[in-house]
């Protein structure tokens, strides 16, 4: 009975404790760690023996806000020359977190792969093959051959980065695999670059 | 001596004989003249109702006796009684019922019909064994109420709360795959309905479509659905209805009982174990406790043609309570813990709009998965603590003071498929504290009036745990809600009238960073709500209820502040901080007929909602480096919901029983003249059960054959990612066996859901875009009570 008389005291102690713990924290700034703000395609011309010649030209797609309503990305036009062979390497960057995502993709090579679609690879305009130095089929580095007599000088190159796909899916070894969705996973990047061939 | 005795008895006998003749004579005269006197004045009627004083439940088979006329009646199943042909005058009436204090009251009959309610008090606590009424009603209301308990609840064991409640007509689920399901009452879910865990309103992140209620159905021995607007009683947001999940009441005398459930299912290779123990103290009278826990584990779910990747789940729950009750004072402490890890279908997590379009076109997941129990990202890890202290004190025989305090901590972590180290970090990490205080004064007068006056405080604090690497979907906020209410009920014989009024005031302070900028908002809402309802027993078998109730719901935090990409859903959602509260008026009518063979419950309702908030596609798309997304915004429009639920059963014979349940809902956007998305289509569940036990106990063995018919949703919104899936029919089979082992009972159940492994998609499943629903599932259920 003694305990029962003390009950109101316990009740109020519990109550006070409950209410004290019940205030929200001050909000903290959260940097989007996963956002990709800059994608750079670097083109280095190769000679007939496959050695690099000349300077590297790069073309960039950027969206400094990441995924944010009201802004849209700026995408540069890629300029290439007829009949030339290039090494096309891709660099992916998060300017918000100042993080090199290329490295992360390389580290998770078994979960990522680039695919290249668009009119640039239809008809006789250009061809692309995976040429990753790491030996893993990723698409961070590729060999691009521009036809010496393309039917048009305006085309589009759609660069897609897939995450979490089944890399052994039949057809997935083709960089121009149009049914890439069937290999599962989801899209991390989907950028269409205009291409002008001179 | 002997002689005298003989003489005396002879004399007595003679006297008795004479008296006997006199009575016969009197009766003969009475009969001769009674017809006339009947017509003159002795045509008065005494009607009444007998109730339990403690909880207002009706008492069946109470004995009502008028001393003067030596006439009486027995109350029916609704507690009603009627005594006819009374002459005007003063009478002494006694009401008797086993284990209850006799009521003796003087009544003066003058008018044609007198109506009187009698509330009976239990005799004493030490009687202990008085458990005459099998099922206590969880709530006294004039709205449509349906409960799941006893055998029906036993059959639902192993299912989530949402799935279990589908057994009630008018209740469906809004689900996200096969692991996450939210109950839908009359087309409303999430923040428009309320769930009470042992009397405390469950406060999780219920705004999310993919956020299932954080409650273990095993803690309940009764789950009740109130289908009316009950904001006055339970506070804001109880617009579509209320779900009460109630554990059994604690024993007040020496008693021990244990119950064990063991369940297994073929689909997902689910295993589920639950145990509970109930005990009453021998030493301290009135002291009782209950302990309960459950464990559940399931792997990938199988659709008829494929296994759904990453659809496993695990759950660990615990609850305990201890209570003391004496004649005047009752105290109860309760704690429940819920812990779940839920896998989300891998393919449902899409990167952008073209991913989404591609999988919808494909109609099934791209991933070909094998069976595994392993749960990978995307997944949810949810913990919920709920503690409460409840106390009541009888100030006197008429007034009772109640106090209840509840503390809740909800922690929700959602993991997405992410790159590198981020994959092990949640992309949504929320912690929600809630304090609730209820103080209310109940009165149950001996006569026709009862009711309560109350004060209700809800205080809430939501925080994002930093370190997710994602701009938070919702801000940190503090919320305070104060409410005062009064409810009064008038009982007179077969008629019950009830009305209530409530005032609420809410403040809401939110803050967050968006792109390095601090955004703050201070919002205030206030509202009056009211209800009025009645119940009338047309006859002992036939009752009619009608209830008008207003309800309100302030906008949710996500509706106000969403701004950005909903990860995985390939949608950009935009909130509106200037949104106003929703206000609704719901009219619910119920008709109940119960006879020996037939049971029919019909509920018809209409619900008008002003400023109904919904997510609407803008038709615009948003382009980013990740691809294209659909843009949705939260809008407000006036809405009108109406429909009816029907549930009934017919007893063909002692062994054969048929049942039917069905519901129809219509939901219209009055501003646009079109339909809202995710409203349940017309559906019906009917079947037959055949008992084939021995003649002494035919119900010991029973087979149930059921058929679920679901129509296609023809009233679709103007925009949807995919058309509504076609109608489907499922067949279910069940076998129940009850074994009495001495004092103990063993229940064995075998259930086959979707017997023919039919491939179907349910409109109310958000993952219908990605996958078919669950295929055949065979369950084995063992329940042992000792």
PDB file of N, CA and C in Angstrom, chain A residues 80-122:
ATOM      1  N   UNK A  80      33.801  15.749 -83.127  1.00  0.00           N
ATOM      2  CA  UNK A  80      34.727  14.700 -83.515  1.00  0.00           C
ATOM      3  C   UNK A  80      35.053  14.832 -85.008  1.00  0.00           C
ATOM      4  N   UNK A  81      36.119  14.165 -85.409  1.00  0.00           N
ATOM      5  CA  UNK A  81      36.562  14.248 -86.809  1.00  0.00           C
ATOM      6  C   UNK A  81      36.362  12.904 -87.496  1.00  0.00           C
ATOM      7  N   UNK A  82      35.911  12.993 -88.770  1.00  0.00           N
ATOM      8  CA  UNK A  82      35.695  11.808 -89.605  1.00  0.00           C
ATOM      9  C   UNK A  82      36.926  10.931 -89.681  1.00  0.00           C
ATOM     10  N   UNK A  83      36.739   9.643 -89.680  1.00  0.00           N
ATOM     11  CA  UNK A  83      37.809   8.689 -89.955  1.00  0.00           C
ATOM     12  C   UNK A  83      38.823   8.536 -88.838  1.00  0.00           C
ATOM     13  N   UNK A  84      38.604   9.216 -87.721  1.00  0.00           N
ATOM     14  CA  UNK A  84      39.608   9.122 -86.650  1.00  0.00           C
ATOM     15  C   UNK A  84      39.184   8.111 -85.580  1.00  0.00           C
ATOM     16  N   UNK A  85      40.186   7.600 -84.881  1.00  0.00           N
ATOM     17  CA  UNK A  85      39.940   6.673 -83.793  1.00  0.00           C
ATOM     18  C   UNK A  85      40.303   7.368 -82.480  1.00  0.00           C
ATOM     19  N   UNK A  86      39.428   7.225 -81.477  1.00  0.00           N
ATOM     20  CA  UNK A  86      39.657   7.901 -80.199  1.00  0.00           C
ATOM     21  C   UNK A  86      39.625   6.905 -79.044  1.00  0.00           C
ATOM     22  N   UNK A  87      40.319   7.270 -77.980  1.00  0.00           N
ATOM     23  CA  UNK A  87      40.043   6.623 -76.695  1.00  0.00           C
ATOM     24  C   UNK A  87      39.099   7.560 -75.948  1.00  0.00           C
ATOM     25  N   UNK A  88      37.922   7.038 -75.634  1.00  0.00           N
ATOM     26  CA  UNK A  88      36.962   7.866 -74.896  1.00  0.00           C
ATOM     27  C   UNK A  88      36.928   7.395 -73.451  1.00  0.00           C
ATOM     28  N   UNK A  89      37.395   8.222 -72.535  1.00  0.00           N
ATOM     29  CA  UNK A  89      37.308   7.851 -71.127  1.00  0.00           C
ATOM     30  C   UNK A  89      36.308   8.766 -70.431  1.00  0.00           C
ATOM     31  N   UNK A  90      35.735   8.233 -69.356  1.00  0.00           N
ATOM     32  CA  UNK A  90      34.667   8.965 -68.671  1.00  0.00           C
ATOM     33  C   UNK A  90      35.095   9.281 -67.245  1.00  0.00           C
ATOM     34  N   UNK A  91      34.852  10.514 -66.833  1.00  0.00           N
ATOM     35  CA  UNK A  91      35.111  10.891 -65.441  1.00  0.00           C
ATOM     36  C   UNK A  91      33.817  11.383 -64.820  1.00  0.00           C
ATOM     37  N   UNK A  92      33.554  10.889 -63.616  1.00  0.00           N
ATOM     38  CA  UNK A  92      32.300  11.207 -62.937  1.00  0.00           C
ATOM     39  C   UNK A  92      32.628  11.851 -61.590  1.00  0.00           C
ATOM     40  N   UNK A  93      31.986  12.975 -61.319  1.00  0.00           N
ATOM     41  CA  UNK A  93      32.392  13.773 -60.158  1.00  0.00           C
ATOM     42  C   UNK A  93      31.168  14.310 -59.414  1.00  0.00           C
ATOM     43  N   UNK A  94      31.296  14.397 -58.088  1.00  0.00           N
ATOM     44  CA  UNK A  94      30.278  15.042 -57.255  1.00  0.00           C
ATOM     45  C   UNK A  94      30.874  16.334 -56.712  1.00  0.00           C
ATOM     46  N   UNK A  95      30.475  17.476 -57.290  1.00  0.00           N
ATOM     47  CA  UNK A  95      31.097  18.752 -56.900  1.00  0.00           C
ATOM     48  C   UNK A  95      30.545  19.243 -55.560  1.00  0.00           C
ATOM     49  N   UNK A  96      29.419  18.691 -55.105  1.00  0.00           N
ATOM     50  CA  UNK A  96      28.852  19.102 -53.817  1.00  0.00           C
ATOM     51  C   UNK A  96      29.708  18.537 -52.681  1.00  0.00           C
ATOM     52  N   UNK A  97      30.021  17.258 -52.781  1.00  0.00           N
ATOM     53  CA  UNK A  97      30.844  16.592 -51.763  1.00  0.00           C
ATOM     54  C   UNK A  97      32.326  16.616 -52.127  1.00  0.00           C
ATOM     55  N   UNK A  98      32.653  17.137 -53.316  1.00  0.00           N
ATOM     56  CA  UNK A  98      34.020  17.140 -53.854  1.00  0.00           C
ATOM     57  C   UNK A  98      34.596  15.719 -53.840  1.00  0.00           C
ATOM     58  N   UNK A  99      33.870  14.839 -54.473  1.00  0.00           N
ATOM     59  CA  UNK A  99      34.223  13.425 -54.428  1.00  0.00           C
ATOM     60  C   UNK A  99      34.366  12.893 -55.845  1.00  0.00           C
ATOM     61  N   UNK A 100      35.403  12.101 -56.064  1.00  0.00           N
ATOM     62  CA  UNK A 100      35.611  11.484 -57.361  1.00  0.00           C
ATOM     63  C   UNK A 100      34.823  10.173 -57.407  1.00  0.00           C
ATOM     64  N   UNK A 101      33.737  10.185 -58.147  1.00  0.00           N
ATOM     65  CA  UNK A 101      32.870   9.002 -58.199  1.00  0.00           C
ATOM     66  C   UNK A 101      33.482   7.933 -59.117  1.00  0.00           C
ATOM     67  N   UNK A 102      34.352   8.375 -60.064  1.00  0.00           N
ATOM     68  CA  UNK A 102      34.992   7.417 -60.979  1.00  0.00           C
ATOM     69  C   UNK A 102      35.672   6.300 -60.192  1.00  0.00           C
ATOM     70  N   UNK A 103      36.338   6.714 -59.127  1.00  0.00           N
ATOM     71  CA  UNK A 103      37.047   5.756 -58.286  1.00  0.00           C
ATOM     72  C   UNK A 103      36.087   4.749 -57.652  1.00  0.00           C
ATOM     73  N   UNK A 104      34.965   5.287 -57.195  1.00  0.00           N
ATOM     74  CA  UNK A 104      33.970   4.416 -56.551  1.00  0.00           C
ATOM     75  C   UNK A 104      33.396   3.404 -57.543  1.00  0.00           C
ATOM     76  N   UNK A 105      33.192   3.874 -58.778  1.00  0.00           N
ATOM     77  CA  UNK A 105      32.652   2.969 -59.798  1.00  0.00           C
ATOM     78  C   UNK A 105      33.665   1.866 -60.085  1.00  0.00           C
ATOM     79  N   UNK A 106      34.914   2.272 -60.141  1.00  0.00           N
ATOM     80  CA  UNK A 106      35.989   1.305 -60.397  1.00  0.00           C
ATOM     81  C   UNK A 106      36.073   0.268 -59.277  1.00  0.00           C
ATOM     82  N   UNK A 107      35.892   0.755 -58.057  1.00  0.00           N
ATOM     83  CA  UNK A 107      35.920  -0.160 -56.908  1.00  0.00           C
ATOM     84  C   UNK A 107      34.770  -1.148 -56.946  1.00  0.00           C
ATOM     85  N   UNK A 108      33.645  -0.720 -57.462  1.00  0.00           N
ATOM     86  CA  UNK A 108      32.484  -1.617 -57.559  1.00  0.00           C
ATOM     87  C   UNK A 108      32.264  -2.028 -58.999  1.00  0.00           C
ATOM     88  N   UNK A 109      33.362  -2.448 -59.637  1.00  0.00           N
ATOM     89  CA  UNK A 109      33.314  -2.769 -61.068  1.00  0.00           C
ATOM     90  C   UNK A 109      32.302  -3.869 -61.373  1.00  0.00           C
ATOM     91  N   UNK A 110      32.101  -4.776 -60.423  1.00  0.00           N
ATOM     92  CA  UNK A 110      31.176  -5.886 -60.692  1.00  0.00           C
ATOM     93  C   UNK A 110      29.717  -5.471 -60.627  1.00  0.00           C
ATOM     94  N   UNK A 111      29.450  -4.231 -60.175  1.00  0.00           N
ATOM     95  CA  UNK A 111      28.063  -3.778 -60.042  1.00  0.00           C
ATOM     96  C   UNK A 111      27.689  -2.673 -61.032  1.00  0.00           C
ATOM     97  N   UNK A 112      28.691  -2.200 -61.789  1.00  0.00           N
ATOM     98  CA  UNK A 112      28.422  -1.066 -62.677  1.00  0.00           C
ATOM     99  C   UNK A 112      28.789  -1.378 -64.125  1.00  0.00           C
ATOM    100  N   UNK A 113      28.139  -0.714 -65.042  1.00  0.00           N
ATOM    101  CA  UNK A 113      28.524  -0.792 -66.442  1.00  0.00           C
ATOM    102  C   UNK A 113      27.880   0.343 -67.228  1.00  0.00           C
ATOM    103  N   UNK A 114      28.689   0.917 -68.169  1.00  0.00           N
ATOM    104  CA  UNK A 114      28.163   1.951 -69.068  1.00  0.00           C
ATOM    105  C   UNK A 114      27.634   1.292 -70.338  1.00  0.00           C
ATOM    106  N   UNK A 115      26.560   1.860 -70.856  1.00  0.00           N
ATOM    107  CA  UNK A 115      26.076   1.468 -72.177  1.00  0.00           C
ATOM    108  C   UNK A 115      25.979   2.715 -73.027  1.00  0.00           C
ATOM    109  N   UNK A 116      26.207   2.544 -74.340  1.00  0.00           N
ATOM    110  CA  UNK A 116      26.222   3.699 -75.250  1.00  0.00           C
ATOM    111  C   UNK A 116      25.205   3.479 -76.346  1.00  0.00           C
ATOM    112  N   UNK A 117      24.213   4.314 -76.372  1.00  0.00           N
ATOM    113  CA  UNK A 117      23.128   4.159 -77.344  1.00  0.00           C
ATOM    114  C   UNK A 117      22.946   5.462 -78.114  1.00  0.00           C
ATOM    115  N   UNK A 118      21.879   5.556 -78.834  1.00  0.00           N
ATOM    116  CA  UNK A 118      21.587   6.771 -79.579  1.00  0.00           C
ATOM    117  C   UNK A 118      21.923   6.607 -81.051  1.00  0.00           C
ATOM    118  N   UNK A 119      21.556   7.632 -81.858  1.00  0.00           N
ATOM    119  CA  UNK A 119      21.723   7.550 -83.319  1.00  0.00           C
ATOM    120  C   UNK A 119      23.193   7.431 -83.733  1.00  0.00           C
ATOM    121  N   UNK A 120      24.105   7.870 -82.871  1.00  0.00           N
ATOM    122  CA  UNK A 120      25.530   7.821 -83.218  1.00  0.00           C
ATOM    123  C   UNK A 120      25.996   6.398 -83.518  1.00  0.00           C
ATOM    124  N   UNK A 121      25.283   5.420 -82.931  1.00  0.00           N
ATOM    125  CA  UNK A 121      25.725   4.036 -83.110  1.00  0.00           C
ATOM    126  C   UNK A 121      24.812   3.249 -84.050  1.00  0.00           C
ATOM    127  N   UNK A 122      23.871   3.973 -84.660  1.00  0.00           N
ATOM    128  CA  UNK A 122      23.043   3.297 -85.652  1.00  0.00           C
ATOM    129  C   UNK A 122      23.531   3.747 -87.028  1.00  0.00           C
TER     130      UNK A 122
END
